[in-house]
Coordinates of C-alpha atoms and ligand atoms in Angstrom, one line a residue:
Chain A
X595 CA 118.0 95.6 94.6
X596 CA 117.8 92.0 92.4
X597 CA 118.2 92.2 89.5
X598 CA 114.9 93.0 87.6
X599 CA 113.9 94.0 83.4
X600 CA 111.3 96.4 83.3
X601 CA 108.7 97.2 80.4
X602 CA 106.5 100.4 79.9
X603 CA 103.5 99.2 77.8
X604 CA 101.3 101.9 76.7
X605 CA 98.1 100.1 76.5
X606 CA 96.4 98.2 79.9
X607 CA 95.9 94.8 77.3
X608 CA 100.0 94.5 76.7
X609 CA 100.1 95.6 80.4
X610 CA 97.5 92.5 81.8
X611 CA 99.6 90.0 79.0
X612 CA 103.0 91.1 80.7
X613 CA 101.6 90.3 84.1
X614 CA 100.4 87.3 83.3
X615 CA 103.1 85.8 81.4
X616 CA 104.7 85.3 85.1
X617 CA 103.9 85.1 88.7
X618 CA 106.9 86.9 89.2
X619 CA 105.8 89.6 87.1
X620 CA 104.8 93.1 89.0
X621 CA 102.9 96.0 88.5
X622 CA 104.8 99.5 89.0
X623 CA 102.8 102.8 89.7
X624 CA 104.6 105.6 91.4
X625 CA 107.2 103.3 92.4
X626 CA 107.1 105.8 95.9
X627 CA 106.4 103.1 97.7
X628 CA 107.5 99.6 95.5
X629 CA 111.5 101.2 95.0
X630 CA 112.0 101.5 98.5
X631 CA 110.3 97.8 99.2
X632 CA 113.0 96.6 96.3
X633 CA 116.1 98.4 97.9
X634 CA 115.4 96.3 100.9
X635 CA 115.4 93.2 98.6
X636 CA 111.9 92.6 100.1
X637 CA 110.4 92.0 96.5
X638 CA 112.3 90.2 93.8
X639 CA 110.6 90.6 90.6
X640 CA 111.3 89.1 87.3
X641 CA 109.7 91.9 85.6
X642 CA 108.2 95.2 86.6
X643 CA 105.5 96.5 84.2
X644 CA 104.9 100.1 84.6
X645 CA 101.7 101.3 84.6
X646 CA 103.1 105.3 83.9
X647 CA 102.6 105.5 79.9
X648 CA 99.1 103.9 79.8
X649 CA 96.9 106.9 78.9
X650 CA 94.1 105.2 78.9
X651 CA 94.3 104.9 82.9
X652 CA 94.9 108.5 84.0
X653 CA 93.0 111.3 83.9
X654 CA 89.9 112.3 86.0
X655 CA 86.0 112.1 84.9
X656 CA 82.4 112.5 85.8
X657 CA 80.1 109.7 84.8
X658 CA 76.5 109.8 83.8
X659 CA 75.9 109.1 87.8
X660 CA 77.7 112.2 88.8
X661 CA 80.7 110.6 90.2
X662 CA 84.3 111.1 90.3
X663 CA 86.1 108.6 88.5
X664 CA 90.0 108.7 88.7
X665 CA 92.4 107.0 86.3
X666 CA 94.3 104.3 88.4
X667 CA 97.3 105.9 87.1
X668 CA 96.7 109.4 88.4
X669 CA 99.2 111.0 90.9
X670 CA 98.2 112.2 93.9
X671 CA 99.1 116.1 92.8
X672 CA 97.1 115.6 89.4
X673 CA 94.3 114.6 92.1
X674 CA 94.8 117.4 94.3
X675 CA 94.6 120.0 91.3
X676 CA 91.9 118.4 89.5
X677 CA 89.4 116.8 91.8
X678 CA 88.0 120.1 92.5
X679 CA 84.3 118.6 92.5
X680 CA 85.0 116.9 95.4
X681 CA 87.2 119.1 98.0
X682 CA 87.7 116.9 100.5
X683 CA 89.1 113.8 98.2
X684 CA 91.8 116.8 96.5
X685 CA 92.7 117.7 100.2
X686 CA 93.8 114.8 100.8
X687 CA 95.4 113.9 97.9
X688 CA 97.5 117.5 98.0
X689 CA 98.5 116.5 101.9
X690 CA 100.3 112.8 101.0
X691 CA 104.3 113.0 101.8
X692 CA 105.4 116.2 100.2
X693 CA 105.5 117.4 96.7
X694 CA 108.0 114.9 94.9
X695 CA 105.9 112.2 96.3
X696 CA 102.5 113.0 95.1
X697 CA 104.3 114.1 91.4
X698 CA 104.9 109.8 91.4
X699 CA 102.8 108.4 93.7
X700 CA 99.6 107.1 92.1
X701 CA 96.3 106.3 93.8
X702 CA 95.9 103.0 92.0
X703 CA 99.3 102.0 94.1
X704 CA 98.2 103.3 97.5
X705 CA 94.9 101.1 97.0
X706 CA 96.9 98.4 95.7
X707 CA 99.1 98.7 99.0
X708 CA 97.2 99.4 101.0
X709 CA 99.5 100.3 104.0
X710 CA 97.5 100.7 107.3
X711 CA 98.1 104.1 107.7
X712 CA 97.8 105.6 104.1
X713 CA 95.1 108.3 103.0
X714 CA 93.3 107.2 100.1
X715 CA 92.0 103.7 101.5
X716 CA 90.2 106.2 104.0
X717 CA 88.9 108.2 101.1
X718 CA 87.8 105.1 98.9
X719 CA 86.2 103.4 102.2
X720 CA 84.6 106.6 103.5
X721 CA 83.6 107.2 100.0
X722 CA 82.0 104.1 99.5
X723 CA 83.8 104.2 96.4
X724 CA 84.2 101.5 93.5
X725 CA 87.5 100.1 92.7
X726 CA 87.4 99.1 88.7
X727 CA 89.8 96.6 87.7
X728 CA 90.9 94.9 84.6
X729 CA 88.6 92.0 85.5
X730 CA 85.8 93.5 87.8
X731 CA 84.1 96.0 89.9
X732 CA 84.6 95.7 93.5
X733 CA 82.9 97.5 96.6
X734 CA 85.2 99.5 98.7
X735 CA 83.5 97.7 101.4
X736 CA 84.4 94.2 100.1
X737 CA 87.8 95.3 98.8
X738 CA 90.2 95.8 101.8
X739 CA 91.0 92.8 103.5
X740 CA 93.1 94.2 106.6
X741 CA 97.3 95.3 106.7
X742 CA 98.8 95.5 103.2
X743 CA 96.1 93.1 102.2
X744 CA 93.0 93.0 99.2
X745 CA 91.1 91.2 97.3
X746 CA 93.2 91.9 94.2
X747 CA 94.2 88.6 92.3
X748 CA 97.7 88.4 91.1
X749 CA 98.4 90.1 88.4
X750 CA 95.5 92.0 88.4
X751 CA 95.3 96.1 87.5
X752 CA 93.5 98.3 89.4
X753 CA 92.3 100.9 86.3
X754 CA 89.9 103.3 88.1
X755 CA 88.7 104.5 91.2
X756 CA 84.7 106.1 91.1
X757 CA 83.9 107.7 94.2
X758 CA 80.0 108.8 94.9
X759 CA 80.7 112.9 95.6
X760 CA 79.0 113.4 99.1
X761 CA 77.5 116.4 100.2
X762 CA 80.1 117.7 102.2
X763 CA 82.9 115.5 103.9
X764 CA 86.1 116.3 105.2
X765 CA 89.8 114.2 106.0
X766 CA 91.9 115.2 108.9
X767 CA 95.0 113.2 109.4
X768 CA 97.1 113.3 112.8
X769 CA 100.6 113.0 111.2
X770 CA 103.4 110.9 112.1
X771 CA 105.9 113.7 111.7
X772 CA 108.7 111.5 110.7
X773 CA 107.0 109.8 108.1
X774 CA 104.2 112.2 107.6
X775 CA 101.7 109.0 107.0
X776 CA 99.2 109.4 109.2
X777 CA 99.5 108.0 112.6
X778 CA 95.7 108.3 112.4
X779 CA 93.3 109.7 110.1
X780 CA 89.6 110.2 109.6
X781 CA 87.5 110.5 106.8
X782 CA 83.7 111.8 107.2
X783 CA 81.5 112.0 104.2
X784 CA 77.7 112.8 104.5
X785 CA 75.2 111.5 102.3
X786 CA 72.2 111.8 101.0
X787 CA 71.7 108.3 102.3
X788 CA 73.3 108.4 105.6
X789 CA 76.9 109.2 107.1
X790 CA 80.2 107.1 106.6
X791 CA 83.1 107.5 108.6
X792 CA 86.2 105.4 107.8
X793 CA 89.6 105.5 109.9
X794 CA 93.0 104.6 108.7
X795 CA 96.8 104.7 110.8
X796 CA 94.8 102.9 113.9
X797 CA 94.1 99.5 113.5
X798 CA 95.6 96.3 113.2
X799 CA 93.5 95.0 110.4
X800 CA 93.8 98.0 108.7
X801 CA 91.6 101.0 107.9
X802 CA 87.6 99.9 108.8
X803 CA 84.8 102.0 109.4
X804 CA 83.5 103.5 112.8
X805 CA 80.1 102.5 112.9
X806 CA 79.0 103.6 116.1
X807 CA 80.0 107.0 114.9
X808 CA 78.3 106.7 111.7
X809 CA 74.8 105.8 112.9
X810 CA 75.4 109.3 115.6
X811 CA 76.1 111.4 112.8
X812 CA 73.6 110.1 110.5
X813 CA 70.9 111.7 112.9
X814 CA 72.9 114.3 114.1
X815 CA 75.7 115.8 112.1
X816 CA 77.8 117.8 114.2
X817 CA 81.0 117.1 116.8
X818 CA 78.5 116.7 119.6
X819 CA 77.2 113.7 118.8
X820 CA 80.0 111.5 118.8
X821 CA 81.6 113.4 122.1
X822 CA 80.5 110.5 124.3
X823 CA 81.6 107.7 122.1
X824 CA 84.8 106.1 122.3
X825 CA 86.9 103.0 121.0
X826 CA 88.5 100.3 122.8
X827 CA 92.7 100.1 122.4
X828 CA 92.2 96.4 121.9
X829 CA 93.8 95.6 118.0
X830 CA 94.9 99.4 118.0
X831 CA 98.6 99.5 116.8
X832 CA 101.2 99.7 119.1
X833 CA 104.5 101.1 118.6
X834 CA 106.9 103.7 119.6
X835 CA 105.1 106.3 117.8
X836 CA 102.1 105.9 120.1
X837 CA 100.1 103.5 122.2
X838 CA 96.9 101.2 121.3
X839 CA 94.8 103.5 123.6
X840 CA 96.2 106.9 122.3
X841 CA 95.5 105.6 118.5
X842 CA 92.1 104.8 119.9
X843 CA 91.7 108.2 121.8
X844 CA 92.8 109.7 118.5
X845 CA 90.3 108.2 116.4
X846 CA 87.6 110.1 118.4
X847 CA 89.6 113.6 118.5
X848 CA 90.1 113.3 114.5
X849 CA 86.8 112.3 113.9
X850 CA 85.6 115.2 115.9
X851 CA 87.7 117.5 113.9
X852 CA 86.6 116.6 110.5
X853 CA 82.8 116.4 111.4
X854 CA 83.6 120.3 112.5
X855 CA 85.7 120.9 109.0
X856 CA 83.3 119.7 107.0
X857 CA 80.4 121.7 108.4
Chain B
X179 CA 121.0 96.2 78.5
X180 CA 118.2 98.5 77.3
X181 CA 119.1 102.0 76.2
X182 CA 117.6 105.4 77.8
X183 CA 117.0 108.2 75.6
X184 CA 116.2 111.8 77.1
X185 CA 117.0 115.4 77.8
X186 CA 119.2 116.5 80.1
X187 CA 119.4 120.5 80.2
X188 CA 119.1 120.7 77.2
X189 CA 120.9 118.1 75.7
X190 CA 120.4 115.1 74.5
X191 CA 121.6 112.0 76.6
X192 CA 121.5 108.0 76.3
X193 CA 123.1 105.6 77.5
X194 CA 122.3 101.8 78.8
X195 CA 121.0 101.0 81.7
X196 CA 119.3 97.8 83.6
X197 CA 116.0 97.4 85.1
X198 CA 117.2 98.8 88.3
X199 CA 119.4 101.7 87.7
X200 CA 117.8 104.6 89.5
X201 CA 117.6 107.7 87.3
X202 CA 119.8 109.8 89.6
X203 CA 122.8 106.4 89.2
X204 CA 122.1 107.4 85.3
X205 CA 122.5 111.0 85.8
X206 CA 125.3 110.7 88.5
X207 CA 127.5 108.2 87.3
X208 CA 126.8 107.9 83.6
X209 CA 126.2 111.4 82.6
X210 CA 128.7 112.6 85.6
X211 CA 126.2 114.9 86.8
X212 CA 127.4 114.7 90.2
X213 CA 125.5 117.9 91.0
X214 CA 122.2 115.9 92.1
X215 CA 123.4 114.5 95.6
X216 CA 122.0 110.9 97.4
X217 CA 121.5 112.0 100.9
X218 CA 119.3 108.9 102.1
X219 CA 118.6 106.6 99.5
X220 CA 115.5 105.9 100.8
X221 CA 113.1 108.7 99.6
X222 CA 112.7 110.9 102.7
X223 CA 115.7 113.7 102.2
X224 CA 114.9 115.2 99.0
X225 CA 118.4 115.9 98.1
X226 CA 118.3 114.1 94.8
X227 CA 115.1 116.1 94.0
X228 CA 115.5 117.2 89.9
X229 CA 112.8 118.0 87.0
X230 CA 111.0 115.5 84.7
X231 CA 109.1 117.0 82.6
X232 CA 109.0 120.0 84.8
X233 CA 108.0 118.3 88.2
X234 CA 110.2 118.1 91.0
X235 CA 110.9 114.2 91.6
X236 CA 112.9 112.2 93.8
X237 CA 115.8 110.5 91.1
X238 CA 116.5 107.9 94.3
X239 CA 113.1 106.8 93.7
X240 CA 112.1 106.9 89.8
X241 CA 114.0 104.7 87.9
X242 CA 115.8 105.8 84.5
X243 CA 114.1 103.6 82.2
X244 CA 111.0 105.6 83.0
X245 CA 112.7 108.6 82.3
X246 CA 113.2 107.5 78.6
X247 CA 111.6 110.1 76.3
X248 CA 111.8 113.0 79.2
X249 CA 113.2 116.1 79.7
X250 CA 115.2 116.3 82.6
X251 CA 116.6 119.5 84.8
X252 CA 119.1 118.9 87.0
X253 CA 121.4 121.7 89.3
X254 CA 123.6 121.6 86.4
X255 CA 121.2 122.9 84.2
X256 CA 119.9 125.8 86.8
X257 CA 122.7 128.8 85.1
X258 CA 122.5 130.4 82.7
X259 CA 125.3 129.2 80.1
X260 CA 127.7 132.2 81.3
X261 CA 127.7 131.2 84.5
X262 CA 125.1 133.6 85.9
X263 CA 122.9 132.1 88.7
X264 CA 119.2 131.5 88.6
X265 CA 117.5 133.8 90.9
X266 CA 117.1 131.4 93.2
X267 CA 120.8 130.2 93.6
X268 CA 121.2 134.4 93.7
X269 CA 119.2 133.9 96.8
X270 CA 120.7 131.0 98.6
X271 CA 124.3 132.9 97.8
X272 CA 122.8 136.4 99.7
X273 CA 121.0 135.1 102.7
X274 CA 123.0 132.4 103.3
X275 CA 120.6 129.6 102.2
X276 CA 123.2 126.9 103.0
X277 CA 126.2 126.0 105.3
X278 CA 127.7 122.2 104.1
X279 CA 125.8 122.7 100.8
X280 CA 124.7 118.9 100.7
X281 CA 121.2 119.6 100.6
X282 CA 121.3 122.2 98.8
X283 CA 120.9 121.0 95.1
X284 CA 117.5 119.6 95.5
X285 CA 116.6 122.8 97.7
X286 CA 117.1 124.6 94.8
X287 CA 115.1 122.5 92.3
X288 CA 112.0 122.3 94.8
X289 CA 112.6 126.1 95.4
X290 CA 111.7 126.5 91.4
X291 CA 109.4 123.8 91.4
X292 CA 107.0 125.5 93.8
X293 CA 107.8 129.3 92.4
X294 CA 106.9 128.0 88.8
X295 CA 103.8 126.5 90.9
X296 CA 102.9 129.7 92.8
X297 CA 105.4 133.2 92.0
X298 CA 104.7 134.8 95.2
X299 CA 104.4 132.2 98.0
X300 CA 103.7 133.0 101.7
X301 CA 106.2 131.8 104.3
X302 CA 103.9 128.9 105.4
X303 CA 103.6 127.7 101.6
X304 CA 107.6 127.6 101.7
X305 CA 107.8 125.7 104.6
X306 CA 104.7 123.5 103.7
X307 CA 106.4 122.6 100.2
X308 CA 110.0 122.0 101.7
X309 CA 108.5 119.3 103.6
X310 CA 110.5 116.9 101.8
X311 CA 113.8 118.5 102.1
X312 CA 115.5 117.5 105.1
X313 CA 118.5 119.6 106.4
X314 CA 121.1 119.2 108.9
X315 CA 123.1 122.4 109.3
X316 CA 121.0 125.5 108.5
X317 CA 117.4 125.2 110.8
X318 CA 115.9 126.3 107.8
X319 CA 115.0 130.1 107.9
X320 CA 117.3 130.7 105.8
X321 CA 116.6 128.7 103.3
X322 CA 112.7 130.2 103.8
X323 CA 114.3 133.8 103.2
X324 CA 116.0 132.8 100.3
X325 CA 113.3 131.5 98.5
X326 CA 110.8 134.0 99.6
X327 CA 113.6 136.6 98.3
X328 CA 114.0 135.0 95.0
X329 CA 110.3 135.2 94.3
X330 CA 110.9 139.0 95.0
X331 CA 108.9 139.8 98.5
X332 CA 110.8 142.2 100.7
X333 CA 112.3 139.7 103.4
X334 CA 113.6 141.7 106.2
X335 CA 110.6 140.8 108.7
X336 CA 111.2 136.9 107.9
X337 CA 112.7 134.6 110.1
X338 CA 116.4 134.9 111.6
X339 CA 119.1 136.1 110.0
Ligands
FAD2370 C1 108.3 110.2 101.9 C2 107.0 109.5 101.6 C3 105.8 109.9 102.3 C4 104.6 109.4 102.1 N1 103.5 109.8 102.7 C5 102.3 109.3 102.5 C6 101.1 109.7 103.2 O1 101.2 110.7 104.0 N2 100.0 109.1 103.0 C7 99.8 108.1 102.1 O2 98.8 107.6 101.9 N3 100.9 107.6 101.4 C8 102.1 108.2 101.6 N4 103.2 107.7 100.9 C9 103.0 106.6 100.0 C10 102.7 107.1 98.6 O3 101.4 107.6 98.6 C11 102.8 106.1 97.5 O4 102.7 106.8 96.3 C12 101.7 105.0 97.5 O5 101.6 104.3 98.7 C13 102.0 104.0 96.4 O6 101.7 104.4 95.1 P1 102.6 104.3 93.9 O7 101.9 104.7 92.7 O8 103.9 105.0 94.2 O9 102.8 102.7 93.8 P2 104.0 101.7 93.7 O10 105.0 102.0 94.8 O11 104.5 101.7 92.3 O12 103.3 100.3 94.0 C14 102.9 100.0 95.2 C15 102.2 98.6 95.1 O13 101.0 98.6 94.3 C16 101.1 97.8 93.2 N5 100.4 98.6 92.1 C17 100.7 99.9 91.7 N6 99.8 100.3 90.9 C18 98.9 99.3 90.7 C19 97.6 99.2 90.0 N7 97.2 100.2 89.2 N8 97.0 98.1 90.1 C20 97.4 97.0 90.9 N9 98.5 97.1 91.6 C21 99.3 98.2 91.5 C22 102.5 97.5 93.0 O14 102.7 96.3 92.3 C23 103.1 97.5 94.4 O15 102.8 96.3 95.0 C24 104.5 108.3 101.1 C25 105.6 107.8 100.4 C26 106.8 108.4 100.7 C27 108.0 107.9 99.9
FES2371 S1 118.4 110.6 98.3 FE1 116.5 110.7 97.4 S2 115.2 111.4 98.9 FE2 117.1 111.2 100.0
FES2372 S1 123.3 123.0 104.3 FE1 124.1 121.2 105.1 S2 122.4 119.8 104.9 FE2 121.6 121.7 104.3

């Protein structure tokens, strides 16, 4: 690692003034995924402002519209424990990496990453969830802009995460044993309002939504209606672990499997 | 260089440390707590796995400045003063929970983690909560039958001996 100082503000103001005192300034979540990015020396930050003693960013809540809303700050077991009111979401959560991970690893980081085959940007997607930020509100469905990519200016925090709770959904992720990301994963929520299915680990721009699949389901919520569909292995990703066309083949297996878990 | 203030079984421990130094450096080479072992550096092995605050955590990938103000729990810290071992090391000594012994430290501290979590875990909850301990001699049923042992279930139907 470079050299780097790093400070542990307590409140998100002396957190956004840190960041923006320098370009080279970086927020730190978890650090489960930003230490080994520094070990390679593929980051070299001036200073790392950690985002783990802000209270006022953790914790999990119901607003006055019934939905979930989860400190940017909050690990991954904290969600898996306490996001009983919406199963599916604390499912996922307790099924990141393994146990030391998710006692770091934040969901404000994943989001922020927002590596093409992590959980949660299927869960905020398929959620049509709202990611708050220091500066703004934004639309999971504006918010990811493909591999490792968003529309998060620099320096800026992600705080919360509000997800609408559905009426039933479910997340089933095909791992990649090695890594245990998923090589693809599925997320299905039904609402009142129609279906959304969102897919992460299969293409090149990143987790996107099946839309073809969505409008199926929205008349018909059950495995059977998607049977006949299928995705092209064009823009898939392709590497040793598995082929475009298996990702693709995938996507409509894990789909099929979390329509049928989530009943 | 900042300075790091915390708990380490029990004890109070500081010492200085830059931006970078990993809080299992701190505990291995400025505490000499060489107990807590690196087995990949890069946050898949889980043989550096200790306690902060209670949670098992990977020290290769927190870094000791965060740990300021914590109470840490490291192998060290798993006997009692006299020397007597923790049921769970108990375990691991009477099945024959390790061969080279490298990953055995943070073993041990996930072992707690999850019995602290849930006392009387199935074999399937072991295995599901070792996923981040990654051993090369022992194929792991052992290790299963240890832990399974420590949280007092009879063990004589699990796994190979
Ligand atoms: C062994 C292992 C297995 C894993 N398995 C999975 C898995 O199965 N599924 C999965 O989804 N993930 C997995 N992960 C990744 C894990 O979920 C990370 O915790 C997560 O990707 C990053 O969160 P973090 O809080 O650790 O962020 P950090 O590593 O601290 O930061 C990541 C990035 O986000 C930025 N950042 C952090 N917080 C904020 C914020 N609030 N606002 C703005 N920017 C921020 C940082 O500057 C950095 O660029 C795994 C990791 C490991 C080590
Ligand atoms: S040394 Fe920390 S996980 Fe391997
Ligand atoms: S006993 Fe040798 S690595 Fe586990």
């Amino acid at each position: 690692m470079y050299a780097f100082d790093i400070e542990r503000p307590t409140t998100l103001a002396d957190a956004v003034k840190l960041l923006a005192a320098s370009d080279e300034n970086q927020a730190l979540g978890g650090g489960q995924t930003l230490i080994p990015t520094l070990k390679q020396r593929l980051a070299m930050p001036e200073v790392l402002v950690s985002l783990t003693a802000i209270d006022e960013i953790k914790g999990i809540s119901e607003d006055d519209e019934g939905r979930l809303c989860i400190g940017a700050a909050t690990t991954h077991a904290e969600v898996a424990a306490g996001a009983g009111k919406y199963p599916a979401l604390a499912a996922l959560a307790g099924n990141i990496g393994d146990p030391a991970v998710r006692n770091r690893g934040t969901i404000g980081g994943s989001l922020a990453n927002n590596d093409p085959s992590a959980c949660y940007p299927a869960a905020a997607l398929g959620s049509g969830a709202i990611i708050v930020t220091n500066t703004r509100e934004i639309a999971a469905d504006d918010y990811f802009e493909g591999m490792f990519a968003t529309v998060l200016d620099e320096g800026e925090i992600i705080t919360e995460v509000k997800f609408p709770v559905p009426e039933k959904a479910a997340y089933m992720k095909f791992e990649q044993p090695a890594s245990r990301f998923a090589l693809v994963g599925a997320f299905v929520a039904k609402y009142a309002d129609g279906v959304r299915v969102a897919v992460t680990g299969a293409s090149e721009e990143g987790v996107f939504r099946w839309s073809e699949a969505e409008a199926a389901l929205g008349s018909n919520f059950s495995p059977d209606a998607i049977e006949r569909l299928s995705l092209s292995g064009d823009g898939m990703i392709s590497d040793l672990h598995g082929s475009g066309e298996y990702r693709a083949h995938l996507v409509g297996v894990m789909t099929k499997r979390a329509v049928a878990a989530a009943g | 260089m900042p300075q790091v203030n915390m708990t380490v079984n029990g004890k109070p421990a500081s010492g200085d440390v830059e931006g970078r130094t990993l809080l299992v450096e701190f505990l291995r080479e400025t505490l000499d707590l060489t107990g807590t072992h690196v087995g990949c550096d890069t946050s898949q092995c889980g043989a550096c796995v200790v306690h902060v605050d209670g949670k098992a955590v990977k020290a290769c990938t927190m870094f000791a400045a965060e740990a300021d103000g914590a109470e840490v729990l490291t192998i060290e810290g798993v006997a009692a003063p006299d020397g007597t071992l923790d049921p769970v090391q108990e375990a691991f000594h009477q099945h024959h929970g390790l061969q080279c012994g490298f990953c055995t430290p943070g073993m041990v501290m996930s072992a707690k983690a999850l019995l602290a979590e849930n006392p009387t875990p199935t074999e399937a909850e072991v295995r599901d909560y070792l996923e981040g301990n990654i051993c090369r001699c022992t194929g792991y049923h052992n290790i299963v039958k240890a832990i399974m042992a420590a949280s007092g279930q009879d063990v004589s139907k699990i796994a190979a001996e």
